Amino acid sequence: MRKKIVAGNWKMNKTQEEALILASEVVNMVKDEVSTDVTVVIGSPYLYLSTLQKHVEPVSNMGVAAQNCHQKASGAYTGEISAPMLKSIGIGYVILGHSERRQYFGETNEQLAEKVNIALENGLTPIFCCGESLDQRNAAGYLELVASQLTESLFHLSAEEFGKVVIAYEPIWAIGTGVTASSAQAQEMHAFLRQHIAAKYGETVADDTSILYGGSCNEKNAPELFACADIDGGLIGGASLKSREFVNIAKSF
Ligand code: PEP
């Protein structure tokens, strides 16, 4: 049975004080209100990961995610953070290949393959983001284009390794724009990606892979999106900055 997951991506938002208030509110609400078969993850700036991890640790269905990591274990890479460092403070998840990282920091499918490797070697669960731009969606072959992001960054993994990866489909045209993919558009892509995974790794691995939707997901549209057969939760940007709304999304299954 694949996991239901709602992961927040705070991006570069919140001072320390604000981050602690938001996290405490989310932790308390998750404990009281969210079914334990839903995993709730907070994707925080690096600075607060250690503190948030301690906060979240006692809650069995919660985890903390870094928003990136470097592809090397250590070395002369000023300003970077490595997967072994994340492991050393008990972090369980790392968001990799977010479209903002691809767009502003030039991350490529090839580099992301290396990041996925080092994340898995260090026991981190990669939340691997993929998705197409509006121009790509309006051209033929957008389904295959997104599938090729999986092929190029993930399909070198063994079935056992692949089974540890969470996929997040995030159409770039829906991120932070207020325009959500319709549930039919999201379901079409999720089903296509699941078939693509099945063709490589078989039905069982594909059935067990959690594929999250991300892109202007909020408490109003989450119930319809999460009711789709191949949508297993969400990667939530803007709406994860408001505790009540974020937790309501986690209650939308
Ligand atoms: C994201 O950046 O991963 C995201 C889904 O953002 P938003 O929910 O704000 O569109």
Short mmCIF file of C-alpha atoms and ligand atoms in Angstrom, two decimals:
data_model
loop_
_atom_site.label_atom_id
_atom_site.label_comp_id
_atom_site.label_asym_id
_atom_site.label_seq_id
_atom_site.Cartn_x
_atom_site.Cartn_y
_atom_site.Cartn_z
CA MET A 1 0.00 0.00 0.00
CA ARG A 2 1.44 3.35 -0.99
CA LYS A 3 1.65 6.14 1.56
CA LYS A 4 -0.55 9.23 1.62
CA ILE A 5 1.72 12.23 2.09
CA VAL A 6 1.20 15.96 2.44
CA ALA A 7 4.49 17.85 2.37
CA GLY A 8 4.89 21.58 2.87
CA ASN A 9 7.57 23.55 1.05
CA TRP A 10 8.18 26.75 2.97
CA LYS A 11 10.78 27.89 0.40
CA MET A 12 12.72 30.98 1.60
CA ASN A 13 10.10 32.18 4.06
CA LYS A 14 9.78 32.69 7.84
CA THR A 15 12.14 34.08 10.45
CA GLN A 16 13.17 31.72 13.25
CA GLU A 17 10.42 32.93 15.57
CA GLU A 18 7.77 32.65 12.86
CA ALA A 19 9.01 29.20 11.84
CA LEU A 20 8.77 27.90 15.39
CA ILE A 21 5.25 29.25 15.85
CA LEU A 22 4.09 27.76 12.54
CA ALA A 23 5.70 24.38 13.26
CA SER A 24 4.23 24.18 16.79
CA GLU A 25 0.76 24.96 15.47
CA VAL A 26 1.09 22.32 12.75
CA VAL A 27 2.45 19.68 15.15
CA ASN A 28 -0.39 20.24 17.64
CA MET A 29 -3.08 20.13 14.98
CA VAL A 30 -1.61 17.06 13.28
CA LYS A 31 -1.54 15.20 16.63
CA ASP A 32 -5.15 16.05 17.35
CA GLU A 33 -6.75 15.97 13.93
CA VAL A 34 -4.87 14.10 11.22
CA SER A 35 -5.30 10.38 10.69
CA THR A 36 -2.07 8.49 11.38
CA ASP A 37 -2.24 6.92 7.93
CA VAL A 38 -1.36 10.34 6.46
CA THR A 39 2.28 11.42 6.71
CA VAL A 40 2.78 15.17 7.14
CA VAL A 41 6.17 16.62 6.21
CA ILE A 42 7.48 20.15 6.79
CA GLY A 43 10.03 21.39 4.22
CA SER A 44 11.87 24.14 6.02
CA PRO A 45 14.90 26.33 5.26
CA TYR A 46 18.14 24.61 6.36
CA LEU A 47 18.56 26.98 9.29
CA TYR A 48 15.63 25.58 11.27
CA LEU A 49 15.82 21.91 10.31
CA SER A 50 17.56 20.72 13.46
CA THR A 51 15.15 22.48 15.82
CA LEU A 52 12.10 21.41 13.84
CA GLN A 53 13.28 17.81 13.68
CA LYS A 54 13.35 17.67 17.51
CA HIS A 55 9.88 19.17 17.60
CA VAL A 56 8.41 16.76 15.09
CA GLU A 57 10.21 13.58 16.15
CA PRO A 58 7.68 12.48 18.80
CA VAL A 59 4.85 12.51 16.24
CA SER A 60 4.94 9.19 14.41
CA ASN A 61 3.30 10.45 11.21
CA MET A 62 5.41 13.60 10.83
CA GLY A 63 8.77 14.31 9.23
CA VAL A 64 11.01 17.18 8.22
CA ALA A 65 12.41 17.80 4.73
CA ALA A 66 15.35 19.84 3.50
CA GLN A 67 14.61 21.70 0.27
CA ASN A 68 17.82 20.59 -1.46
CA CYS A 69 21.20 18.97 -0.84
CA HIS A 70 24.52 18.90 -2.69
CA GLN A 71 25.43 15.91 -4.83
CA LYS A 72 28.81 15.42 -3.11
CA ALA A 73 29.27 14.12 0.42
CA SER A 74 31.71 16.85 1.49
CA GLY A 75 34.35 19.21 0.12
CA ALA A 76 35.10 22.71 -1.07
CA TYR A 77 31.56 23.78 -2.00
CA THR A 78 31.09 27.01 -0.10
CA GLY A 79 27.54 27.60 1.05
CA GLU A 80 26.29 24.11 0.31
CA ILE A 81 24.75 21.44 2.57
CA SER A 82 25.36 17.71 2.12
CA ALA A 83 23.18 14.64 2.56
CA PRO A 84 25.46 13.26 5.35
CA MET A 85 24.95 16.55 7.22
CA LEU A 86 21.18 16.18 6.95
CA LYS A 87 21.43 12.59 8.11
CA SER A 88 23.56 13.66 11.09
CA ILE A 89 20.72 15.81 12.44
CA GLY A 90 18.08 13.14 11.86
CA ILE A 91 16.33 14.60 8.81
CA GLY A 92 14.16 12.09 6.95
CA TYR A 93 13.31 13.77 3.63
CA VAL A 94 14.85 15.97 0.97
CA ILE A 95 12.99 17.78 -1.82
CA LEU A 96 15.05 17.39 -5.02
CA GLY A 97 14.60 18.94 -8.45
CA HIS A 98 12.04 21.56 -7.53
CA SER A 99 11.36 23.66 -10.64
CA GLU A 100 12.75 26.74 -8.86
CA ARG A 101 16.06 24.88 -8.36
CA ARG A 102 16.01 23.80 -12.00
CA GLN A 103 15.15 27.31 -13.22
CA TYR A 104 17.23 29.59 -10.97
CA PHE A 105 20.13 27.30 -10.12
CA GLY A 106 20.40 25.38 -13.39
CA GLU A 107 19.89 21.93 -11.90
CA THR A 108 19.86 19.29 -14.60
CA ASN A 109 18.36 15.80 -14.73
CA GLU A 110 21.90 14.41 -14.66
CA GLN A 111 22.90 16.37 -11.54
CA LEU A 112 19.62 15.36 -9.91
CA ALA A 113 20.44 11.70 -10.51
CA GLU A 114 23.57 12.24 -8.39
CA LYS A 115 21.60 14.05 -5.70
CA VAL A 116 19.07 11.22 -5.58
CA ASN A 117 21.92 8.72 -5.18
CA ILE A 118 23.56 10.50 -2.28
CA ALA A 119 20.22 11.12 -0.59
CA LEU A 120 19.38 7.41 -0.72
CA GLU A 121 22.89 6.42 0.43
CA ASN A 122 22.25 8.53 3.52
CA GLY A 123 18.83 7.13 4.27
CA LEU A 124 16.94 10.24 3.15
CA THR A 125 13.67 9.91 1.27
CA PRO A 126 13.91 12.03 -1.88
CA ILE A 127 10.75 13.91 -2.84
CA PHE A 128 11.61 14.13 -6.52
CA CYS A 129 9.89 16.97 -8.39
CA CYS A 130 9.05 16.88 -12.07
CA GLY A 131 6.77 18.93 -14.29
CA GLU A 132 6.36 20.89 -17.49
CA SER A 133 6.23 24.60 -18.34
CA LEU A 134 3.18 26.15 -20.01
CA ASP A 135 4.93 26.20 -23.41
CA GLN A 136 5.80 22.54 -22.99
CA ARG A 137 2.20 21.71 -22.06
CA ASN A 138 0.91 23.52 -25.12
CA ALA A 139 3.22 21.53 -27.38
CA ALA A 140 2.78 17.87 -28.23
CA GLY A 141 4.49 15.31 -26.00
CA TYR A 142 4.15 16.91 -22.55
CA LEU A 143 3.38 13.56 -20.91
CA GLU A 144 6.51 11.98 -22.37
CA LEU A 145 8.59 15.02 -21.45
CA VAL A 146 7.73 14.71 -17.75
CA ALA A 147 8.22 10.93 -17.90
CA SER A 148 11.70 11.55 -19.33
CA GLN A 149 12.61 13.53 -16.20
CA LEU A 150 11.98 10.33 -14.22
CA THR A 151 13.90 8.24 -16.75
CA GLU A 152 16.94 10.50 -16.65
CA SER A 153 17.15 11.12 -12.91
CA LEU A 154 15.69 7.95 -11.39
CA PHE A 155 15.67 4.97 -13.73
CA HIS A 156 19.29 4.02 -13.02
CA LEU A 157 18.08 2.98 -9.52
CA SER A 158 17.40 -0.63 -8.57
CA ALA A 159 13.75 -1.47 -7.88
CA GLU A 160 14.52 -1.52 -4.16
CA GLU A 161 16.09 1.95 -4.31
CA PHE A 162 13.31 3.34 -6.50
CA GLY A 163 10.80 2.08 -3.95
CA LYS A 164 12.20 4.62 -1.46
CA VAL A 165 11.52 7.64 -3.70
CA VAL A 166 8.43 9.85 -3.54
CA ILE A 167 7.47 11.63 -6.79
CA ALA A 168 5.92 15.09 -6.86
CA TYR A 169 4.32 16.15 -10.16
CA GLU A 170 4.34 19.93 -10.23
CA PRO A 171 3.25 21.64 -13.44
CA ILE A 172 5.38 24.79 -13.47
CA TRP A 173 2.46 26.86 -14.76
CA ALA A 174 0.54 26.01 -11.58
CA ILE A 175 3.25 26.77 -9.01
CA GLY A 176 2.54 29.93 -7.06
CA THR A 177 0.20 31.20 -9.78
CA GLY A 178 -3.17 30.41 -8.23
CA VAL A 179 -3.92 28.31 -11.34
CA THR A 180 -4.32 24.69 -10.29
CA ALA A 181 -4.24 21.80 -12.71
CA SER A 182 -7.76 20.41 -12.93
CA SER A 183 -8.16 17.04 -11.25
CA ALA A 184 -8.49 15.51 -14.75
CA GLN A 185 -5.22 17.09 -15.91
CA ALA A 186 -3.39 15.99 -12.76
CA GLN A 187 -4.85 12.48 -12.84
CA GLU A 188 -3.87 12.09 -16.52
CA MET A 189 -0.23 12.86 -15.73
CA HIS A 190 -0.13 10.79 -12.53
CA ALA A 191 -1.59 7.75 -14.31
CA PHE A 192 0.89 8.20 -17.18
CA LEU A 193 3.83 8.40 -14.76
CA ARG A 194 2.62 5.33 -12.88
CA GLN A 195 2.43 3.38 -16.15
CA HIS A 196 5.91 4.61 -17.04
CA ILE A 197 7.20 3.34 -13.68
CA ALA A 198 5.37 0.03 -14.18
CA ALA A 199 7.01 -0.45 -17.59
CA LYS A 200 10.43 -0.13 -15.97
CA TYR A 201 9.96 -1.67 -12.52
CA GLY A 202 6.72 -3.66 -12.73
CA GLU A 203 3.19 -3.18 -11.42
CA THR A 204 3.97 -3.80 -7.76
CA VAL A 205 6.64 -1.09 -7.51
CA ALA A 206 4.44 1.30 -9.51
CA ASP A 207 1.44 0.62 -7.28
CA ASP A 208 3.53 1.27 -4.18
CA THR A 209 4.98 4.60 -5.41
CA SER A 210 3.48 7.72 -3.84
CA ILE A 211 2.93 10.40 -6.48
CA LEU A 212 2.06 13.81 -5.02
CA TYR A 213 0.52 16.74 -6.86
CA GLY A 214 1.90 20.25 -6.39
CA GLY A 215 0.82 23.58 -7.82
CA SER A 216 -1.55 26.02 -6.09
CA CYS A 217 -3.06 23.20 -4.06
CA ASN A 218 -5.19 24.57 -1.23
CA GLU A 219 -7.85 23.48 1.26
CA LYS A 220 -10.60 24.05 -1.31
CA ASN A 221 -9.20 22.04 -4.24
CA ALA A 222 -7.32 19.34 -2.27
CA PRO A 223 -10.35 17.06 -1.65
CA GLU A 224 -11.09 16.73 -5.37
CA LEU A 225 -7.43 16.28 -6.31
CA PHE A 226 -6.74 13.73 -3.55
CA ALA A 227 -9.84 11.73 -4.53
CA CYS A 228 -8.20 10.86 -7.88
CA ALA A 229 -7.04 7.27 -8.16
CA ASP A 230 -3.38 8.10 -8.80
CA ILE A 231 -2.92 11.17 -6.60
CA ASP A 232 -1.45 10.23 -3.24
CA GLY A 233 -1.20 13.64 -1.63
CA GLY A 234 0.38 17.00 -2.25
CA LEU A 235 3.50 19.11 -2.20
CA ILE A 236 2.22 22.41 -0.90
CA GLY A 237 3.96 25.78 -1.26
CA GLY A 238 2.03 28.93 -0.34
CA ALA A 239 -0.71 27.15 1.60
CA SER A 240 1.88 25.43 3.84
CA LEU A 241 2.71 28.82 5.38
CA LYS A 242 -0.69 28.91 7.11
CA SER A 243 -1.04 26.22 9.76
CA ARG A 244 -4.83 25.89 9.62
CA GLU A 245 -4.97 25.63 5.84
CA PHE A 246 -2.01 23.23 5.63
CA VAL A 247 -3.51 20.87 8.20
CA ASN A 248 -6.91 21.07 6.50
CA ILE A 249 -5.18 19.92 3.30
CA ALA A 250 -3.73 16.96 5.21
CA LYS A 251 -7.28 16.13 6.31
CA SER A 252 -8.60 16.18 2.72
CA PHE A 253 -8.23 12.49 1.85
C1 PEP B 1 5.74 24.34 -4.72
O1 PEP B 1 6.49 25.30 -4.86
O2 PEP B 1 6.18 23.19 -4.56
C2 PEP B 1 4.31 24.62 -4.80
C3 PEP B 1 3.50 23.64 -5.04
O3 PEP B 1 3.95 25.92 -4.61
P1 PEP B 1 2.43 26.48 -4.53
O4 PEP B 1 1.63 25.52 -3.72
O5 PEP B 1 2.56 27.83 -3.87
O6 PEP B 1 1.94 26.56 -5.93
#
